[in-house]
mmCIF file of C-alpha atoms in Angstrom:
data_model
loop_
_atom_site.group_PDB
_atom_site.id
_atom_site.type_symbol
_atom_site.label_atom_id
_atom_site.label_comp_id
_atom_site.label_asym_id
_atom_site.label_seq_id
_atom_site.Cartn_x
_atom_site.Cartn_y
_atom_site.Cartn_z
ATOM 1 C CA MET A 10 -37.877 61.458 19.911
ATOM 2 C CA GLY A 11 -37.518 59.287 16.822
ATOM 3 C CA CYS A 12 -37.851 59.219 13.051
ATOM 4 C CA ILE A 13 -40.459 56.537 12.314
ATOM 5 C CA LEU A 14 -41.494 54.875 9.028
ATOM 6 C CA THR A 15 -45.049 53.482 8.928
ATOM 7 C CA ILE A 16 -46.066 51.185 6.091
ATOM 8 C CA ASP A 17 -49.737 50.218 5.591
ATOM 9 C CA ASP A 18 -51.894 50.127 2.462
ATOM 10 C CA GLU A 19 -54.769 51.748 4.381
ATOM 11 C CA PRO A 20 -54.329 55.559 4.520
ATOM 12 C CA ALA A 21 -56.739 55.757 7.460
ATOM 13 C CA ILE A 22 -54.367 53.602 9.529
ATOM 14 C CA THR A 23 -51.210 55.493 8.608
ATOM 15 C CA ASP A 24 -52.937 58.835 9.178
ATOM 16 C CA LEU A 25 -54.080 57.680 12.653
ATOM 17 C CA ILE A 26 -50.596 56.466 13.595
ATOM 18 C CA SER A 27 -48.958 59.619 12.226
ATOM 19 C CA ARG A 28 -51.241 61.937 14.223
ATOM 20 C CA ALA A 29 -50.736 59.942 17.444
ATOM 21 C CA LEU A 30 -46.943 59.688 17.207
ATOM 22 C CA THR A 31 -46.455 63.244 15.936
ATOM 23 C CA ARG A 32 -48.204 64.493 19.093
ATOM 24 C CA ASP A 33 -45.491 62.651 21.028
ATOM 25 C CA GLY A 34 -42.825 64.626 19.172
ATOM 26 C CA HIS A 35 -41.790 61.942 16.649
ATOM 27 C CA THR A 36 -41.213 62.553 12.951
ATOM 28 C CA VAL A 37 -43.371 60.129 11.001
ATOM 29 C CA LYS A 38 -43.063 59.114 7.314
ATOM 30 C CA THR A 39 -46.088 57.214 5.983
ATOM 31 C CA ILE A 40 -46.086 54.845 2.976
ATOM 32 C CA ASN A 41 -49.224 53.272 1.508
ATOM 33 C CA ASP A 42 -47.569 51.493 -1.421
ATOM 34 C CA PRO A 43 -45.129 48.952 0.007
ATOM 35 C CA THR A 44 -43.123 48.800 -3.227
ATOM 36 C CA GLU A 45 -41.982 52.371 -2.545
ATOM 37 C CA VAL A 46 -40.102 51.235 0.566
ATOM 38 C CA LEU A 47 -37.438 49.555 -1.530
ATOM 39 C CA ARG A 48 -36.435 52.926 -2.959
ATOM 40 C CA LEU A 49 -36.032 54.682 0.417
ATOM 41 C CA ASP A 50 -32.860 55.312 2.421
ATOM 42 C CA LEU A 51 -33.886 53.214 5.418
ATOM 43 C CA SER A 52 -30.841 54.120 7.474
ATOM 44 C CA ARG A 53 -32.454 57.415 8.510
ATOM 45 C CA TYR A 54 -35.279 55.732 10.470
ATOM 46 C CA ASP A 55 -35.101 54.855 14.176
ATOM 47 C CA LEU A 56 -38.105 52.483 14.023
ATOM 48 C CA ILE A 57 -40.199 50.862 11.263
ATOM 49 C CA MET A 58 -43.842 49.781 11.561
ATOM 50 C CA CYS A 59 -45.125 47.487 8.836
ATOM 51 C CA ASP A 60 -48.522 45.998 8.069
ATOM 52 C CA VAL A 61 -48.594 42.284 7.155
ATOM 53 C CA MET A 62 -51.464 41.964 4.653
ATOM 54 C CA MET A 63 -50.710 44.346 1.752
ATOM 55 C CA PRO A 64 -51.083 44.054 -2.051
ATOM 56 C CA GLU A 65 -48.194 43.280 -4.421
ATOM 57 C CA ILE A 66 -45.768 42.583 -1.592
ATOM 58 C CA ASP A 67 -46.875 41.538 1.877
ATOM 59 C CA GLY A 68 -45.223 42.562 5.080
ATOM 60 C CA PHE A 69 -43.391 39.307 5.634
ATOM 61 C CA GLU A 70 -41.731 39.448 2.218
ATOM 62 C CA LEU A 71 -40.931 43.131 2.578
ATOM 63 C CA VAL A 72 -39.260 42.741 5.984
ATOM 64 C CA GLN A 73 -37.227 39.771 4.681
ATOM 65 C CA ARG A 74 -35.942 42.011 1.896
ATOM 66 C CA ILE A 75 -35.046 45.014 4.082
ATOM 67 C CA ARG A 76 -33.921 43.415 7.354
ATOM 68 C CA GLU A 77 -30.286 43.239 6.346
ATOM 69 C CA LEU A 78 -30.404 46.854 5.195
ATOM 70 C CA VAL A 79 -31.669 48.372 8.446
ATOM 71 C CA ASP A 80 -30.577 48.152 12.085
ATOM 72 C CA ALA A 81 -33.695 49.802 13.497
ATOM 73 C CA PRO A 82 -36.411 47.861 15.373
ATOM 74 C CA ILE A 83 -39.202 46.604 13.139
ATOM 75 C CA LEU A 84 -42.741 46.193 14.480
ATOM 76 C CA PHE A 85 -45.449 44.334 12.567
ATOM 77 C CA LEU A 86 -49.005 45.637 12.452
ATOM 78 C CA THR A 87 -51.092 42.491 12.008
ATOM 79 C CA ALA A 88 -54.757 41.647 11.812
ATOM 80 C CA LYS A 89 -53.809 37.973 11.827
ATOM 81 C CA VAL A 90 -54.629 36.521 15.217
ATOM 82 C CA ALA A 91 -53.006 33.085 14.961
ATOM 83 C CA GLU A 92 -49.937 32.756 17.165
ATOM 84 C CA GLU A 93 -48.017 31.047 14.379
ATOM 85 C CA ASP A 94 -48.374 34.172 12.248
ATOM 86 C CA ALA A 95 -46.871 36.345 14.948
ATOM 87 C CA VAL A 96 -44.064 33.830 15.453
ATOM 88 C CA GLN A 97 -43.406 33.784 11.689
ATOM 89 C CA GLY A 98 -42.962 37.560 11.791
ATOM 90 C CA LEU A 99 -40.415 37.343 14.584
ATOM 91 C CA GLY A 100 -38.668 34.526 12.808
ATOM 92 C CA ILE A 101 -37.899 36.611 9.734
ATOM 93 C CA GLY A 102 -36.417 39.531 11.652
ATOM 94 C CA ALA A 103 -39.182 41.617 13.225
ATOM 95 C CA ASP A 104 -38.653 42.772 16.824
ATOM 96 C CA ASP A 105 -42.237 42.899 17.982
ATOM 97 C CA TYR A 106 -45.847 43.050 16.770
ATOM 98 C CA ILE A 107 -49.049 44.932 17.470
ATOM 99 C CA ARG A 108 -52.361 43.268 16.807
ATOM 100 C CA LYS A 109 -55.101 45.138 14.937
ATOM 101 C CA PRO A 110 -57.308 46.658 16.073
ATOM 102 C CA PHE A 111 -54.946 48.361 18.506
ATOM 103 C CA GLY A 112 -55.384 51.106 21.038
ATOM 104 C CA LEU A 113 -53.301 54.270 20.689
ATOM 105 C CA ALA A 114 -52.060 53.868 24.249
ATOM 106 C CA GLU A 115 -50.624 50.449 23.393
ATOM 107 C CA LEU A 116 -49.118 51.770 20.144
ATOM 108 C CA ARG A 117 -47.443 54.722 21.841
ATOM 109 C CA ALA A 118 -46.178 52.601 24.730
ATOM 110 C CA LYS A 119 -44.540 50.054 22.409
ATOM 111 C CA VAL A 120 -42.920 52.714 20.295
ATOM 112 C CA LYS A 121 -41.636 54.484 23.392
ATOM 113 C CA ALA A 122 -40.234 51.251 24.867
ATOM 114 C CA HIS A 123 -38.346 50.267 21.727
ATOM 115 C CA LEU A 124 -36.932 53.755 21.145
ATOM 116 C CA ARG A 125 -35.900 54.054 24.808
ATOM 117 C CA ARG A 126 -34.125 50.717 24.641
ATOM 118 C CA GLU A 127 -32.194 51.796 21.554
ATOM 119 C CA ALA A 128 -31.231 55.134 23.181
ATOM 120 C CA ARG A 129 -29.877 53.749 26.456
ATOM 121 C CA PRO A 130 -26.338 55.025 27.065
ATOM 122 C CA HIS A 131 -23.575 52.460 26.883
ATOM 123 C CA THR A 132 -19.940 53.360 27.390
ATOM 124 C CA HIS A 133 -17.799 50.248 27.203
ATOM 125 C CA MET A 134 -17.164 46.791 25.808
ATOM 126 C CA LEU A 135 -18.249 43.492 27.364
ATOM 127 C CA ILE A 136 -15.936 40.588 26.535
ATOM 128 C CA LEU A 137 -16.707 36.974 27.436
ATOM 129 C CA GLY A 138 -14.287 34.499 25.924
ATOM 130 C CA SER A 139 -14.383 34.783 22.145
ATOM 131 C CA THR A 140 -17.453 36.997 22.296
ATOM 132 C CA ARG A 141 -17.259 40.791 22.348
ATOM 133 C CA PHE A 142 -20.227 43.121 22.857
ATOM 134 C CA ASP A 143 -19.760 46.625 21.518
ATOM 135 C CA LEU A 144 -22.180 48.323 23.905
ATOM 136 C CA ASP A 145 -22.026 51.685 22.102
ATOM 137 C CA ALA A 146 -22.770 50.281 18.651
ATOM 138 C CA ARG A 147 -24.963 47.471 20.052
ATOM 139 C CA GLU A 148 -23.133 44.866 18.019
ATOM 140 C CA LEU A 149 -21.912 41.365 18.937
ATOM 141 C CA PHE A 150 -18.713 39.864 17.568
ATOM 142 C CA VAL A 151 -17.362 36.318 17.739
ATOM 143 C CA ASN A 152 -13.632 36.057 17.090
ATOM 144 C CA GLY A 153 -13.802 39.501 15.480
ATOM 145 C CA VAL A 154 -16.672 38.676 13.111
ATOM 146 C CA GLN A 155 -20.005 40.434 13.631
ATOM 147 C CA VAL A 156 -23.054 38.256 14.225
ATOM 148 C CA PRO A 157 -26.083 39.693 12.313
ATOM 149 C CA LEU A 158 -28.570 39.991 15.192
ATOM 150 C CA THR A 159 -31.719 42.039 15.076
ATOM 151 C CA PRO A 160 -31.948 44.861 17.660
ATOM 152 C CA THR A 161 -34.149 42.702 19.911
ATOM 153 C CA GLU A 162 -31.964 39.611 19.517
ATOM 154 C CA TYR A 163 -28.963 41.719 20.463
ATOM 155 C CA ALA A 164 -30.764 43.240 23.474
ATOM 156 C CA ILE A 165 -31.635 39.763 24.801
ATOM 157 C CA CYS A 166 -28.075 38.488 24.309
ATOM 158 C CA GLU A 167 -26.598 41.552 26.013
ATOM 159 C CA TYR A 168 -28.990 41.230 28.946
ATOM 160 C CA LEU A 169 -28.125 37.553 29.473
ATOM 161 C CA ALA A 170 -24.408 38.299 29.102
ATOM 162 C CA GLN A 171 -24.547 41.124 31.597
ATOM 163 C CA TYR A 172 -25.804 38.559 34.112
ATOM 164 C CA HIS A 173 -23.387 35.869 32.924
ATOM 165 C CA GLY A 174 -24.056 32.534 34.635
ATOM 166 C CA GLN A 175 -27.312 33.678 36.229
ATOM 167 C CA VAL A 176 -30.616 32.096 35.133
ATOM 168 C CA LEU A 177 -33.147 34.680 33.983
ATOM 169 C CA SER A 178 -36.787 33.837 33.419
ATOM 170 C CA ARG A 179 -38.739 34.607 30.237
ATOM 171 C CA ALA A 180 -40.765 37.104 32.202
ATOM 172 C CA GLN A 181 -37.600 38.928 33.373
ATOM 173 C CA ILE A 182 -36.260 39.032 29.819
ATOM 174 C CA ARG A 183 -39.566 40.246 28.446
ATOM 175 C CA ASP A 184 -39.850 42.998 31.020
ATOM 176 C CA GLU A 185 -36.260 44.148 30.448
ATOM 177 C CA VAL A 186 -36.314 44.082 26.665
ATOM 178 C CA PHE A 187 -39.926 44.962 25.833
ATOM 179 C CA ASP A 188 -40.834 47.086 28.881
ATOM 180 C CA TRP A 189 -43.041 45.974 31.733
ATOM 181 C CA ALA A 190 -46.122 47.685 30.289
ATOM 182 C CA SER A 191 -45.914 45.711 26.998
ATOM 183 C CA ASP A 192 -48.406 42.930 26.284
ATOM 184 C CA THR A 193 -45.758 41.022 24.344
ATOM 185 C CA GLY A 194 -46.014 37.380 25.302
ATOM 186 C CA GLU A 195 -43.250 35.227 26.659
ATOM 187 C CA GLU A 196 -43.476 33.108 23.462
ATOM 188 C CA SER A 197 -41.869 36.048 21.686
ATOM 189 C CA VAL A 198 -38.859 35.752 23.983
ATOM 190 C CA TYR A 199 -38.607 32.083 23.104
ATOM 191 C CA MET A 200 -38.669 32.860 19.377
ATOM 192 C CA HIS A 201 -35.996 35.582 19.641
ATOM 193 C CA ILE A 202 -33.746 33.310 21.701
ATOM 194 C CA SER A 203 -34.227 30.495 19.180
ATOM 195 C CA ASN A 204 -33.235 32.830 16.336
ATOM 196 C CA SER A 205 -30.227 34.096 18.297
ATOM 197 C CA ARG A 206 -29.050 30.570 19.013
ATOM 198 C CA ILE A 207 -29.113 29.676 15.310
ATOM 199 C CA LYS A 208 -26.952 32.712 14.460
ATOM 200 C CA LEU A 209 -24.571 32.231 17.367
ATOM 201 C CA ARG A 210 -24.090 28.530 16.498
ATOM 202 C CA GLY A 211 -23.383 29.622 12.957
ATOM 203 C CA ALA A 212 -20.584 31.727 14.397
ATOM 204 C CA GLY A 213 -19.211 28.722 16.261
ATOM 205 C CA ILE A 214 -20.508 29.320 19.798
ATOM 206 C CA ASP A 215 -23.484 28.078 21.812
ATOM 207 C CA PRO A 216 -23.617 30.205 24.970
ATOM 208 C CA ILE A 217 -27.361 30.403 25.685
ATOM 209 C CA LYS A 218 -28.317 27.538 27.970
ATOM 210 C CA THR A 219 -31.801 26.529 29.054
ATOM 211 C CA THR A 220 -32.697 25.623 32.614
ATOM 212 C CA ARG A 221 -35.934 23.742 32.076
ATOM 213 C CA GLY A 222 -38.907 25.323 33.784
ATOM 214 C CA VAL A 223 -36.847 28.290 34.981
ATOM 215 C CA GLY A 224 -35.291 30.243 32.158
ATOM 216 C CA TYR A 225 -32.029 30.941 30.324
ATOM 217 C CA LYS A 226 -28.464 31.890 31.099
ATOM 218 C CA TRP A 227 -25.382 32.977 29.195
ATOM 219 C CA GLN A 228 -22.600 30.492 29.795
ATOM 220 C CA SER A 229 -19.351 30.557 27.848
#
């Protein structure tokens, strides 16, 4: 069970989410004024759900401001249907998105999948060349310096590294990271890998290779 923060300017939406997730045993904090989020201790939350279109400060700007302060998965709630809007959300640090209007079954499944992924037991390090994965802390280091990956970016990198040298398809990565029941598209995998590559190259390595028409592999 997790401690979940839900941010949406519509009380009817936050009330609906709170009732649904509380029945699953989660503790849910709801915020209808997004400016209040900046005064919270975000480290206590296991997952954050944030609406995109809100007054004063929209979800994109809010997530940009808090992403470096929180390690938890962030899911956007968005009524925007254009794919570029969803991609923009992933590009600024979100881990996934749920389109409005959404069904409670989808909402509960996505929350369960992300919390389960974060709670998986890990008991050792994975070292590949200059890269070290701390599998307990879910952190990636290059030459001893941590690379600031989001939880989903880290999960994808760890999955590829665990199968070092083996090509994995977008569908395989999606099913592993987002859960097979998720409706998250393979384009989200592409966006997360693109973001990861930028950060890894900034750290001086370029281990994620593309096999055109097949998938990706970790090669270092």
